[in-house]
Coordinates of C-alpha atoms in Angstrom, one line a residue:
M29 CA -4.8 -26.5 64.9
S30 CA -5.7 -26.4 68.6
D31 CA -2.2 -26.8 69.9
C32 CA -0.4 -24.4 67.6
L33 CA 0.8 -21.2 69.3
F34 CA 0.4 -19.1 66.1
C35 CA -3.1 -20.4 65.5
K36 CA -4.0 -19.4 69.1
I37 CA -2.7 -15.9 68.3
L38 CA -4.8 -15.8 65.2
A39 CA -7.8 -16.9 67.3
G40 CA -7.2 -14.2 69.8
E41 CA -6.5 -16.6 72.6
I42 CA -3.0 -15.3 73.1
P43 CA -2.1 -11.6 72.7
A44 CA 0.4 -10.4 70.2
D45 CA 1.8 -7.0 69.3
V46 CA 0.4 -6.8 65.8
V47 CA 2.2 -4.6 63.3
Y48 CA 0.4 -5.6 60.1
E49 CA -2.7 -7.6 59.1
N50 CA -4.6 -8.2 55.9
E51 CA -7.1 -10.9 54.8
H52 CA -4.3 -13.5 54.4
V53 CA -1.5 -12.8 56.8
L54 CA -0.8 -11.5 60.3
A55 CA 2.5 -9.9 61.4
F56 CA 3.5 -9.4 65.0
K57 CA 6.6 -8.6 67.1
D58 CA 8.7 -11.5 68.0
I59 CA 8.8 -12.0 71.8
H60 CA 12.5 -13.0 71.6
P61 CA 13.8 -10.5 69.1
K62 CA 17.2 -11.1 67.5
T63 CA 17.4 -7.5 66.2
P64 CA 16.0 -4.1 67.2
F65 CA 13.1 -4.7 64.9
H66 CA 12.0 -8.4 64.6
V67 CA 8.5 -9.4 63.4
L68 CA 7.0 -12.8 62.4
I69 CA 4.8 -12.9 59.4
I70 CA 2.4 -15.8 59.3
P71 CA -0.3 -17.0 57.0
K72 CA -3.8 -17.2 58.5
K73 CA -4.0 -20.7 57.0
H74 CA -2.2 -23.3 59.1
I75 CA 0.7 -24.7 57.1
A76 CA 3.2 -26.5 59.3
T77 CA 6.4 -26.0 57.3
L78 CA 7.5 -24.8 53.9
N79 CA 7.5 -28.5 52.9
D80 CA 3.8 -28.5 53.4
L81 CA 3.1 -25.7 51.1
A82 CA 0.7 -26.9 48.4
P83 CA 0.5 -25.6 44.8
E84 CA -2.8 -23.9 45.7
D85 CA -0.9 -21.9 48.4
T86 CA 1.4 -20.2 45.9
A87 CA -0.5 -16.9 46.1
L88 CA -0.5 -17.1 49.9
A89 CA 3.3 -17.5 49.9
G90 CA 3.5 -14.4 47.8
E91 CA 1.3 -12.5 50.3
I92 CA 3.8 -13.2 53.0
F93 CA 6.6 -11.6 51.1
Q94 CA 4.4 -8.7 50.0
A95 CA 3.6 -8.1 53.7
A96 CA 7.4 -8.1 54.5
K97 CA 7.9 -5.5 51.8
A98 CA 5.1 -3.4 53.1
I99 CA 6.2 -3.6 56.7
A100 CA 9.8 -2.7 55.8
D101 CA 8.6 0.3 53.9
E102 CA 6.2 1.4 56.6
Q103 CA 8.8 1.1 59.3
G104 CA 11.4 2.9 57.3
F105 CA 13.8 0.0 56.6
A106 CA 13.2 -0.5 52.9
D107 CA 16.1 1.8 51.8
D108 CA 18.6 0.8 54.4
G109 CA 18.0 -2.9 54.1
Y110 CA 16.5 -5.7 56.1
R111 CA 16.7 -9.5 56.4
V112 CA 13.9 -12.0 55.8
Q113 CA 14.4 -15.6 56.9
M114 CA 12.3 -18.7 56.9
N115 CA 13.4 -21.8 58.8
C116 CA 12.1 -25.2 57.7
G117 CA 11.9 -28.2 60.0
E118 CA 13.6 -28.9 63.2
G119 CA 17.0 -29.3 61.5
G120 CA 16.5 -26.0 59.9
G121 CA 15.9 -24.2 63.2
Q122 CA 12.1 -24.1 63.0
I123 CA 10.6 -24.0 66.6
I124 CA 6.9 -23.2 65.9
F125 CA 5.4 -25.5 63.3
H126 CA 3.3 -22.9 61.6
M127 CA 5.1 -21.6 58.6
H128 CA 6.4 -18.1 59.2
L129 CA 8.8 -15.5 57.9
H130 CA 11.1 -13.5 60.1
L131 CA 11.6 -9.9 59.2
M132 CA 14.6 -8.4 61.0
A133 CA 16.0 -4.9 60.7
G134 CA 17.6 -2.1 62.7
K135 CA 21.1 -3.3 62.6
K136 CA 23.8 -3.9 59.9
F137 CA 24.0 -7.6 58.9
S138 CA 27.2 -9.2 57.9
P139 CA 27.1 -11.4 54.7

């Protein structure tokens, strides 16, 4: 989508500090981190919200979580713990309407 910030990052029109990439997903550092380590993991296919996830996107959704696991392990957070979060829709706190997963670590989270 031409007006989507994350699609522009995928197209190389906007720079990002990439920490992980494979055929299906891209992960980059959040420019407004909430924790010492905060990355966004996005599918390379534009899907606006979790509500727009189609049955044929099931494997892609799994790829996002597999990327989170790989990044946490690679960055040394797998054993100590980390948080993954996905906001859906404006009322759920979603700001960029390209489905994405937040991976946050580097601090102790309260329940």
